Coordinates of C-alpha atoms in Angstrom, one line a residue:
G6 CA 12.6 -30.0 -37.4
A7 CA 12.0 -27.0 -38.9
G8 CA 9.4 -25.9 -37.0
A9 CA 11.2 -26.4 -33.7
A10 CA 14.4 -24.2 -34.8
V11 CA 12.0 -21.0 -36.0
L12 CA 10.5 -21.6 -33.4
A13 CA 13.2 -21.6 -30.9
V14 CA 14.3 -18.3 -32.2
L15 CA 10.7 -16.7 -31.3
C16 CA 11.0 -18.2 -27.5
A17 CA 14.2 -17.5 -26.9
S18 CA 14.4 -14.3 -28.1
C19 CA 10.8 -12.7 -26.9
G20 CA 10.3 -14.7 -23.6
V21 CA 7.2 -16.3 -24.9
G22 CA 5.7 -20.7 -24.8
D23 CA 7.4 -23.0 -22.3
A24 CA 8.6 -25.4 -24.0
F25 CA 12.3 -24.0 -26.1
V26 CA 15.7 -23.3 -25.1
V27 CA 18.8 -22.1 -26.5
T28 CA 21.2 -25.5 -25.9
S29 CA 25.3 -25.7 -25.8
G30 CA 25.8 -22.6 -28.9
R31 CA 22.4 -23.8 -30.8
M32 CA 19.0 -23.1 -31.0
G33 CA 16.9 -26.4 -30.8
L34 CA 14.2 -27.9 -29.1
S35 CA 15.3 -29.5 -26.1
K36 CA 12.3 -30.3 -23.5
L37 CA 8.4 -30.0 -24.3
P38 CA 5.4 -30.6 -21.7
R39 CA 4.5 -33.6 -21.8
T40 CA 0.3 -32.8 -20.7
A41 CA -2.0 -31.5 -22.7
I42 CA -1.1 -32.2 -25.9
S43 CA -2.8 -31.2 -29.0
R44 CA -2.1 -31.9 -33.1
M45 CA -3.8 -28.2 -33.5
A46 CA -2.2 -26.6 -36.4
P47 CA -1.6 -22.6 -37.2
S48 CA -4.4 -23.1 -40.1
N49 CA -7.3 -24.5 -37.5
A50 CA -6.0 -22.3 -34.7
R51 CA -7.7 -18.9 -35.6
R52 CA -9.3 -18.9 -32.5
A53 CA -9.7 -15.4 -30.1
H54 CA -6.4 -14.7 -28.3
A55 CA -7.0 -15.9 -24.6
S56 CA -5.6 -13.1 -23.0
R57 CA -3.9 -9.1 -23.8
A58 CA -2.6 -10.0 -20.0
P59 CA 1.5 -9.7 -19.7
A60 CA 2.9 -13.8 -19.7
I61 CA 4.5 -13.8 -16.5
T62 CA 7.4 -16.7 -17.5
A63 CA 9.6 -16.9 -20.3
V64 CA 12.1 -19.3 -21.0
F65 CA 15.9 -19.1 -20.7
G66 CA 18.7 -21.7 -21.9
S67 CA 21.2 -22.8 -18.8
G68 CA 22.9 -25.3 -21.0
G69 CA 22.9 -28.7 -22.0
D70 CA 19.1 -30.5 -21.5
D71 CA 18.0 -28.1 -18.3
Y72 CA 15.5 -25.2 -18.3
E73 CA 14.8 -22.7 -16.1
E74 CA 11.6 -21.1 -15.6
L75 CA 11.7 -17.2 -15.3
P76 CA 8.6 -15.8 -13.1
L77 CA 7.8 -12.1 -12.8
P78 CA 10.5 -11.2 -10.2
P79 CA 9.3 -9.9 -6.6
V80 CA 10.2 -5.8 -6.3
T81 CA 8.7 -3.5 -3.7
T82 CA 7.0 -0.9 -5.0
F83 CA 4.5 0.4 -1.8
F84 CA 6.1 1.4 1.6
P85 CA 4.5 3.0 4.5
A86 CA 4.7 6.5 5.4
V87 CA 7.6 7.7 7.0
D88 CA 8.8 11.2 8.7
R89 CA 10.6 12.5 5.8
I90 CA 11.3 12.0 2.3
V91 CA 14.2 13.7 -0.2
A92 CA 13.6 13.4 -3.3
V93 CA 16.1 14.6 -6.4
G94 CA 15.7 14.7 -9.8
D95 CA 18.0 14.2 -13.4
V96 CA 21.4 14.7 -12.6
H97 CA 23.1 13.6 -15.8
G98 CA 25.9 12.4 -15.2
D99 CA 27.1 15.3 -12.9
V100 CA 27.8 13.3 -9.3
E101 CA 28.9 17.3 -8.0
A102 CA 25.2 18.3 -8.2
L103 CA 24.0 15.0 -6.5
R104 CA 26.4 15.5 -3.8
G105 CA 25.0 18.9 -3.3
C106 CA 21.8 17.9 -3.3
M107 CA 22.5 15.7 -1.0
R108 CA 24.2 17.3 1.6
M109 CA 22.1 21.0 1.0
A110 CA 19.7 18.1 3.2
K111 CA 22.0 16.8 5.2
L112 CA 21.9 13.3 4.1
L113 CA 25.5 13.6 3.0
D114 CA 29.0 14.8 5.2
N115 CA 32.4 15.8 3.4
D116 CA 33.2 12.0 3.5
D117 CA 30.7 11.0 1.3
K118 CA 29.1 9.2 4.5
W119 CA 25.8 9.2 5.3
I120 CA 24.4 11.6 8.1
G121 CA 20.8 11.1 7.0
G122 CA 18.8 9.2 9.7
E123 CA 15.5 7.5 8.7
T124 CA 14.9 9.9 5.3
H125 CA 14.1 7.7 2.7
F126 CA 16.0 9.1 -0.6
V127 CA 14.7 9.1 -3.9
Q128 CA 16.4 9.5 -7.1
I129 CA 13.8 9.9 -9.6
G130 CA 15.8 8.8 -12.3
D131 CA 18.1 9.6 -15.4
I132 CA 21.5 9.4 -13.7
L133 CA 22.9 8.2 -17.3
D134 CA 24.2 10.7 -20.1
R135 CA 24.7 14.1 -21.4
G136 CA 27.5 14.3 -18.5
D137 CA 30.6 11.8 -18.2
E138 CA 30.7 11.4 -14.5
E139 CA 27.9 8.6 -14.6
K140 CA 29.5 5.7 -12.9
E141 CA 30.5 8.4 -9.5
C142 CA 26.8 8.8 -9.6
L143 CA 25.9 5.2 -9.5
D144 CA 28.6 3.9 -7.0
L145 CA 28.0 7.1 -4.5
L146 CA 24.0 5.5 -4.4
V147 CA 25.4 2.2 -4.2
D148 CA 27.7 2.5 -1.7
L149 CA 25.1 4.0 0.4
K150 CA 22.9 2.2 0.0
P151 CA 23.9 -0.1 3.3
Q152 CA 24.7 2.9 5.1
A153 CA 21.3 4.3 5.1
I154 CA 19.2 1.5 5.7
A155 CA 21.9 0.7 9.0
A156 CA 20.2 3.9 10.0
G157 CA 16.9 2.9 9.6
G158 CA 16.4 5.1 6.1
C159 CA 16.4 4.1 2.9
I160 CA 18.0 5.2 -0.6
H161 CA 15.5 4.4 -3.9
V162 CA 16.9 4.9 -7.2
L163 CA 14.4 5.0 -10.5
L164 CA 14.4 4.2 -13.6
G165 CA 14.6 6.8 -16.0
N166 CA 14.3 7.1 -19.9
H167 CA 18.0 7.3 -20.6
E168 CA 17.7 4.2 -18.0
V169 CA 16.1 2.2 -20.2
M170 CA 17.8 3.8 -23.3
N171 CA 20.8 2.3 -21.9
A172 CA 20.2 -0.6 -21.8
D173 CA 17.8 -0.9 -25.0
L174 CA 21.8 -0.2 -26.3
D175 CA 20.4 3.2 -27.4
F176 CA 23.5 5.4 -27.1
R177 CA 22.9 8.6 -28.7
Y178 CA 23.1 10.4 -25.4
V179 CA 26.2 9.0 -24.1
D180 CA 29.1 12.0 -23.4
P181 CA 32.5 10.9 -25.5
N182 CA 34.5 11.2 -22.5
A183 CA 31.9 8.5 -20.2
W184 CA 32.8 5.3 -23.2
D185 CA 35.8 3.9 -21.1
M186 CA 34.9 3.6 -17.7
W187 CA 32.8 0.3 -17.6
S188 CA 34.5 -2.7 -17.0
E189 CA 33.6 -5.7 -18.5
T190 CA 33.1 -8.9 -17.3
G191 CA 31.8 -12.6 -18.0
S192 CA 34.0 -15.8 -18.6
G193 CA 36.9 -15.8 -21.1
T194 CA 35.4 -17.7 -23.3
L195 CA 32.0 -15.4 -23.0
M196 CA 34.1 -12.2 -24.0
M197 CA 35.6 -13.6 -26.6
K198 CA 32.6 -14.6 -28.0
M199 CA 30.7 -11.4 -27.7
K200 CA 33.8 -9.0 -28.7
D201 CA 33.6 -11.2 -32.2
R202 CA 30.2 -10.3 -32.1
L203 CA 30.6 -6.9 -31.6
K204 CA 33.0 -6.9 -33.9
S205 CA 31.6 -8.2 -36.6
L206 CA 28.5 -6.2 -36.5
G207 CA 30.9 -3.0 -37.2
Y208 CA 30.8 -1.4 -33.9
P209 CA 33.4 0.6 -32.7
E210 CA 36.2 -0.7 -30.2
Y211 CA 35.3 2.1 -27.6
M212 CA 31.3 1.0 -27.2
R213 CA 32.2 -2.5 -26.8
R214 CA 32.8 -2.2 -23.1
R215 CA 29.5 -0.1 -22.4
I216 CA 27.6 -2.8 -24.6
S217 CA 28.8 -5.6 -22.6
A218 CA 28.1 -3.6 -19.8
F219 CA 24.3 -2.0 -20.2
R220 CA 22.8 -5.0 -22.3
P221 CA 20.3 -6.9 -20.7
G222 CA 21.8 -9.1 -18.3
G223 CA 24.8 -7.5 -18.3
H224 CA 26.4 -6.4 -15.1
V225 CA 25.3 -3.4 -15.3
A226 CA 22.2 -3.9 -16.2
Q227 CA 21.9 -6.2 -13.8
E228 CA 22.5 -3.4 -11.0
L229 CA 19.8 -1.2 -12.8
A230 CA 17.4 -4.3 -12.6
K231 CA 17.6 -3.3 -8.5
M232 CA 15.8 0.3 -9.7
Q233 CA 12.0 0.5 -9.9
I234 CA 9.7 2.4 -12.7
A235 CA 7.7 3.7 -10.0
I236 CA 7.3 3.5 -6.1
Q237 CA 4.6 4.6 -3.5
I238 CA 5.6 5.7 -0.2
G239 CA 2.4 6.6 1.8
E240 CA 1.1 9.5 0.4
N241 CA 3.6 9.6 -2.2
V242 CA 3.7 8.7 -5.9
L243 CA 7.4 8.9 -7.3
V244 CA 7.9 7.8 -10.9
H245 CA 10.0 9.6 -13.8
G246 CA 7.6 10.5 -16.2
G247 CA 4.7 10.3 -14.7
L248 CA 1.8 7.5 -14.3
R249 CA -1.6 7.3 -16.1
R250 CA -4.7 5.4 -15.8
K251 CA -3.6 2.6 -17.6
H252 CA -0.6 2.2 -16.1
V253 CA -2.3 2.0 -12.7
E254 CA -5.1 -0.6 -13.9
Y255 CA -2.1 -2.6 -15.5
G256 CA -0.4 -2.7 -12.2
I257 CA 2.5 -0.7 -10.8
D258 CA 3.5 -3.7 -9.2
T259 CA 3.7 -5.8 -12.6
I260 CA 5.1 -2.9 -14.7
N261 CA 8.2 -2.8 -11.9
S262 CA 8.5 -6.8 -12.4
V263 CA 8.4 -7.2 -16.0
T264 CA 11.3 -4.0 -16.4
K265 CA 13.5 -5.9 -13.8
R266 CA 13.0 -9.3 -15.5
W267 CA 13.9 -7.8 -18.8
L268 CA 17.0 -6.1 -17.4
M269 CA 18.1 -9.3 -16.0
H270 CA 17.8 -12.1 -18.9
P271 CA 19.2 -11.0 -22.4
A272 CA 16.6 -13.6 -23.7
V273 CA 13.2 -11.7 -22.6
E274 CA 11.5 -9.0 -24.8
K275 CA 11.2 -5.5 -24.1
P276 CA 8.4 -4.7 -22.3
A277 CA 6.1 -2.6 -24.2
I278 CA 4.3 -0.8 -21.1
I279 CA 7.7 1.1 -20.7
D280 CA 8.3 1.5 -24.8
E281 CA 4.9 3.9 -25.5
S282 CA 5.8 7.2 -25.8
D283 CA 3.4 7.9 -22.5
S284 CA 5.1 5.3 -20.9
P285 CA 6.0 6.0 -17.3
V286 CA 9.7 6.9 -18.2
W287 CA 8.9 9.0 -20.9
A288 CA 4.8 10.7 -20.0
R289 CA 5.1 14.4 -19.9
L290 CA 1.6 15.6 -19.7
Y291 CA 2.2 16.6 -15.8
S292 CA 5.1 18.3 -16.3
T293 CA 4.7 21.1 -19.3
P294 CA 4.1 24.8 -17.3
S295 CA 0.3 24.7 -17.7
P296 CA -1.0 20.6 -17.5
T297 CA -4.4 20.8 -20.4
V298 CA -7.7 20.4 -17.9
A299 CA -7.8 16.6 -19.1
S300 CA -4.5 16.1 -18.0
I301 CA -5.6 17.6 -14.8
G302 CA -8.4 15.1 -14.9
E303 CA -6.3 12.3 -15.0
L304 CA -3.6 13.0 -12.6
D305 CA -6.5 13.4 -9.7
D306 CA -7.8 9.7 -11.3
V307 CA -4.5 8.6 -10.9
L308 CA -3.8 9.6 -7.2
T309 CA -7.4 8.6 -6.3
M310 CA -7.0 5.3 -7.7
L311 CA -3.8 4.9 -5.2
G312 CA -5.4 6.5 -2.3
A313 CA -2.0 9.4 -2.9
K314 CA -1.9 12.8 -2.6
R315 CA 0.7 13.7 -4.6
M316 CA 2.9 12.5 -7.4
I317 CA 6.5 13.6 -7.6
V318 CA 8.5 13.2 -11.2
G319 CA 11.4 14.4 -13.0
H320 CA 12.3 13.8 -16.3
T321 CA 10.8 17.3 -17.5
P322 CA 13.2 20.4 -17.4
Q323 CA 11.6 23.6 -15.1
L324 CA 12.8 26.9 -16.0
K325 CA 11.8 28.3 -12.8
G326 CA 13.1 25.3 -10.3
I327 CA 10.9 23.0 -8.6
N328 CA 7.2 23.3 -9.2
S329 CA 3.3 22.3 -9.2
A330 CA 0.6 21.9 -10.7
L331 CA -2.2 21.4 -8.2
T332 CA -5.9 19.7 -9.0
D333 CA -9.1 21.3 -8.4
S334 CA -9.8 18.5 -5.2
G335 CA -6.0 19.9 -3.9
K336 CA -3.7 17.1 -5.3
E337 CA -0.7 17.8 -6.8
V338 CA 2.1 17.1 -9.1
W339 CA 5.9 18.6 -8.2
R340 CA 7.8 18.7 -11.2
C341 CA 11.5 18.3 -10.1
D342 CA 14.1 18.6 -12.8
T343 CA 16.1 22.0 -11.9
G344 CA 18.1 20.9 -15.5
M345 CA 21.5 20.7 -12.9
S346 CA 23.7 19.2 -14.4
K347 CA 26.0 20.5 -16.1
G348 CA 25.7 18.5 -19.5
M349 CA 22.0 20.4 -19.4
M350 CA 21.5 23.9 -18.1
K351 CA 23.1 24.1 -15.2
G352 CA 20.1 24.7 -13.2
P353 CA 20.3 25.4 -9.7
Q354 CA 20.4 22.1 -7.0
E355 CA 17.2 22.0 -5.6
C356 CA 15.2 19.1 -3.8
I357 CA 11.9 18.7 -2.9
E358 CA 11.4 17.4 0.8
V359 CA 8.2 16.1 2.3
L360 CA 7.2 15.5 5.5
R361 CA 5.1 12.9 7.3
D362 CA 2.2 15.4 7.6
G363 CA 2.0 16.2 4.0
T364 CA 4.3 19.8 4.5
V365 CA 6.3 20.0 1.2
H366 CA 9.5 22.3 1.4
I367 CA 11.8 22.9 -1.2
L368 CA 15.6 22.5 -0.4
T369 CA 17.2 24.7 -2.0
W370 CA 21.3 26.3 -1.7
D371 CA 19.4 29.8 0.1
G372 CA 17.8 28.1 2.7
I373 CA 14.0 26.5 2.6
V374 CA 11.1 27.7 0.1
P375 CA 7.5 27.1 1.4
A376 CA 5.4 24.8 -1.1
D377 CA 3.2 27.7 -1.5
L378 CA 5.6 29.8 -3.3
R379 CA 6.4 27.5 -5.6
S380 CA 2.8 27.4 -6.8
P381 CA 1.4 27.5 -10.2
E382 CA -0.2 31.3 -8.7
T383 CA 3.0 32.5 -7.5
I384 CA 6.2 31.1 -10.1
G385 CA 4.1 32.7 -12.9
D386 CA 3.9 31.9 -16.8
V387 CA 6.6 29.5 -17.8
V388 CA 9.0 28.5 -20.9
D389 CA 8.0 25.1 -22.4
V390 CA 11.7 24.2 -22.6
C391 CA 10.2 21.5 -24.8
D392 CA 8.4 23.2 -27.2
I393 CA 12.4 25.4 -28.0
D394 CA 14.9 23.9 -30.4
T395 CA 17.1 23.2 -27.4
G396 CA 17.8 19.7 -27.3
I397 CA 17.4 20.0 -23.9
C398 CA 14.3 17.0 -24.0
T399 CA 14.8 13.8 -25.5
P400 CA 12.5 12.9 -28.2
S401 CA 10.2 10.1 -26.9
P402 CA 10.5 6.5 -28.8
E403 CA 8.2 7.9 -31.7
E404 CA 9.9 11.0 -32.1
S405 CA 13.3 8.8 -32.5
K406 CA 12.8 6.1 -34.8
L407 CA 13.8 7.9 -37.6
M408 CA 16.9 9.3 -35.2
L409 CA 17.9 6.2 -34.2
S410 CA 18.7 5.5 -38.1
D411 CA 21.8 7.3 -37.9
Q412 CA 23.3 5.6 -35.1
K413 CA 23.3 1.8 -36.9
P414 CA 27.1 0.8 -37.9
A415 CA 27.8 0.8 -41.6
D416 CA 28.7 -2.8 -41.7
A417 CA 25.4 -4.0 -39.5
E418 CA 22.8 -4.1 -42.5
G419 CA 20.7 -2.5 -40.5
I420 CA 20.2 -3.5 -37.3
R421 CA 18.8 -1.7 -34.6
P422 CA 21.1 -0.9 -32.0
F423 CA 18.2 -1.9 -29.5
D424 CA 18.0 -5.0 -31.8
L425 CA 22.2 -6.2 -31.6
L426 CA 22.1 -7.3 -28.3
D427 CA 19.2 -9.6 -26.7
L428 CA 23.4 -10.6 -27.1
D429 CA 22.4 -14.0 -26.2
I430 CA 25.7 -14.9 -28.4
N431 CA 23.3 -18.2 -30.3
Q432 CA 21.4 -15.6 -32.3
Q433 CA 22.0 -14.8 -35.5
P434 CA 21.6 -10.9 -36.2
I435 CA 17.6 -9.5 -36.6
K436 CA 17.3 -7.6 -39.5
S437 CA 15.3 -4.3 -39.1
G438 CA 12.8 -5.5 -42.4
A439 CA 11.9 -8.7 -44.4
D440 CA 13.0 -9.4 -47.5
D441 CA 11.2 -7.2 -50.2
A442 CA 10.3 -10.3 -52.4
E443 CA 8.7 -11.8 -48.9
V444 CA 6.7 -8.5 -47.8
E445 CA 5.7 -8.4 -51.4
R446 CA 4.4 -11.2 -51.5
L447 CA 2.7 -11.3 -47.8
R448 CA 1.0 -7.6 -49.5
A449 CA -0.5 -10.1 -52.5
L450 CA -2.2 -12.1 -49.7
D451 CA -3.3 -8.9 -47.0
D452 CA -7.3 -9.0 -47.5
E453 CA -8.1 -4.7 -46.6
T454 CA -11.1 -6.0 -47.0
L455 CA -11.0 -7.2 -43.3
E456 CA -11.2 -5.5 -40.0
M457 CA -7.7 -5.1 -38.6
L458 CA -7.3 -7.4 -36.1
P459 CA -8.4 -10.2 -38.5
R460 CA -6.3 -9.0 -40.8
L461 CA -3.0 -9.0 -38.2
N462 CA -4.3 -12.2 -37.4
L463 CA -4.2 -14.0 -41.1
L464 CA -1.0 -12.3 -42.0
V465 CA 1.5 -13.5 -38.0
E466 CA 0.2 -16.9 -39.1
K467 CA 1.5 -16.5 -42.4
V468 CA 4.4 -15.0 -41.7
I469 CA 5.4 -17.8 -38.8
E470 CA 4.2 -20.2 -41.2
D471 CA 6.8 -19.3 -43.8
A472 CA 9.6 -19.0 -42.1
V473 CA 8.7 -22.2 -40.2
Q474 CA 9.2 -23.7 -43.4
A475 CA 12.1 -21.8 -44.3
D476 CA 14.1 -23.2 -41.4
D477 CA 14.3 -19.8 -41.0
K478 CA 16.3 -19.4 -37.7
T479 CA 16.3 -15.7 -37.4
L480 CA 12.5 -14.8 -36.9
T481 CA 11.6 -12.7 -33.8
K482 CA 8.8 -10.6 -32.3
K483 CA 10.7 -8.0 -33.0
K484 CA 11.2 -9.0 -37.4
I485 CA 7.3 -9.8 -37.1
R486 CA 6.3 -6.8 -35.8
E487 CA 8.9 -4.4 -38.5
T488 CA 7.1 -7.0 -41.3
L489 CA 4.0 -6.0 -40.3
S490 CA 4.4 -1.8 -40.4
R491 CA 5.3 -2.9 -43.9
I492 CA 1.8 -4.1 -44.7
V493 CA -0.4 -2.6 -42.7
G494 CA 1.8 0.6 -41.3
R495 CA 3.4 1.2 -38.2
Q496 CA 0.9 3.2 -36.9
N497 CA -1.4 0.4 -36.6
V498 CA 1.1 -1.8 -35.4
L499 CA 2.0 0.0 -32.5
E500 CA -2.1 0.6 -31.8
N501 CA -2.5 -3.1 -31.7
Q502 CA 1.4 -4.4 -30.3
E503 CA -0.5 -6.3 -27.5
Y504 CA -2.7 -8.2 -30.0
I505 CA -0.3 -9.0 -32.1
Y506 CA 2.0 -10.5 -29.5
S507 CA -0.4 -12.0 -28.3
T508 CA -1.1 -13.6 -31.9
V509 CA 2.4 -15.5 -31.9
D510 CA 2.2 -16.6 -28.3
R511 CA -1.3 -18.5 -29.8
V512 CA 0.3 -19.4 -33.3
V513 CA 3.7 -20.6 -31.6
Q514 CA 2.0 -22.3 -28.9
S515 CA 0.0 -24.6 -31.5
Y516 CA 3.3 -25.7 -33.3
T517 CA 4.4 -26.4 -29.9
E518 CA 1.4 -28.6 -29.2
A519 CA 2.3 -30.4 -32.5
A520 CA 5.6 -30.9 -32.7
A521 CA 4.8 -32.1 -28.6
G522 CA 2.5 -34.8 -30.0
T523 CA 4.7 -35.7 -32.8
R524 CA 7.1 -36.6 -30.5
N525 CA 5.0 -38.8 -28.4

């Protein structure tokens, strides 16, 4: 009935629950668990949420009455120490910069063949955007991977904020010449439906190939899913922006797995852990010219927790080339984004080399630079490029909220770019806010005398209850989040997002159990 319809949308679009699937082009109730059934209704379900841990399964229908559980996919995060690591920062669609660094490090010959032997090469993220040779960069690294493995080495490509943004359909930084290079794949029927869907939402023809390729589940997103957010090789932690204590406590393996699952499957919600302004792909706290005492203390704690000596990051351009900051205990962060892309600052082509014994070198076209010549004491004062209005530093998710509104097609009726395409073609377009009358009615029911968590609990239950009664087939976690933002404020929603999501899971489960009891 109505409950089944709305809960199917919640489950299929956000990866919650274990009972509903998309079937035959419609939202419907296909299978239910037959154990532990109860008839508990939402009004009786106001118990504390069981856990804030990330869900480990999601459901995505494959047609008919079958359903597949989507467990966290396996990833490799931790690697043993190796004789030589070479890492390069952001290349942003400049394949000659990438080739230059790899040739400088004696990893690539003039025919683009691997000559690096057992070296582990790490590209620290942000291959995409700002330049028009993104595909050439990706193709080069994909082609080199089996060659490196055959020689006993390895190529690791990490996800940066720009890879995440493209999978989220945030295309503000795409070079004008980079739209047409992505081919479309899939069955003829699926592609026709997808094209019709994009056209109906007002997206111009030139954008559609990229959307098809990069949307979660798209063929380029499947390639991105092979990349990690962070890895550790021996005593070296490599990540685009930086790892904080909370990321280590959450689990780097888990972050990699939930991100991979999101990129692979259009029905899975984007992990909140990578969407925060200080997420591993967005953090800049270790990359300012002079990190705060608190930041250096956190860096020391993170590396100690991981049994590591150094962190190697990109993301924030460094005006004096690759350089380091040190903790009191001698641990290090190396900042490797030199802005080398011609779409950025055309900064110097440099990469960092770390040997098994911990020796660090900076590789440049002028020769090898010892680590101590790039220490804070030797490089002197540096302007923070993110503090001046250069457009070089991509705004964090929080800073981007207002700017994203400029990207919406005129006919999309308030749909946000990253809401459009879970691109499950069965779903209706997701609106960015609730109907004004509905919001006003919820405001009238809101009890501001309660603490924030009980307030949110009651509002979530009411939103879902109303959707069930109205047979609303467009309700998702994102829509619930936007509705709550208009009632209690966006900051309260951001600060309590995990609680909101777990409350949605709980209420959905109560309806699931009630519906199952009715069917039995």
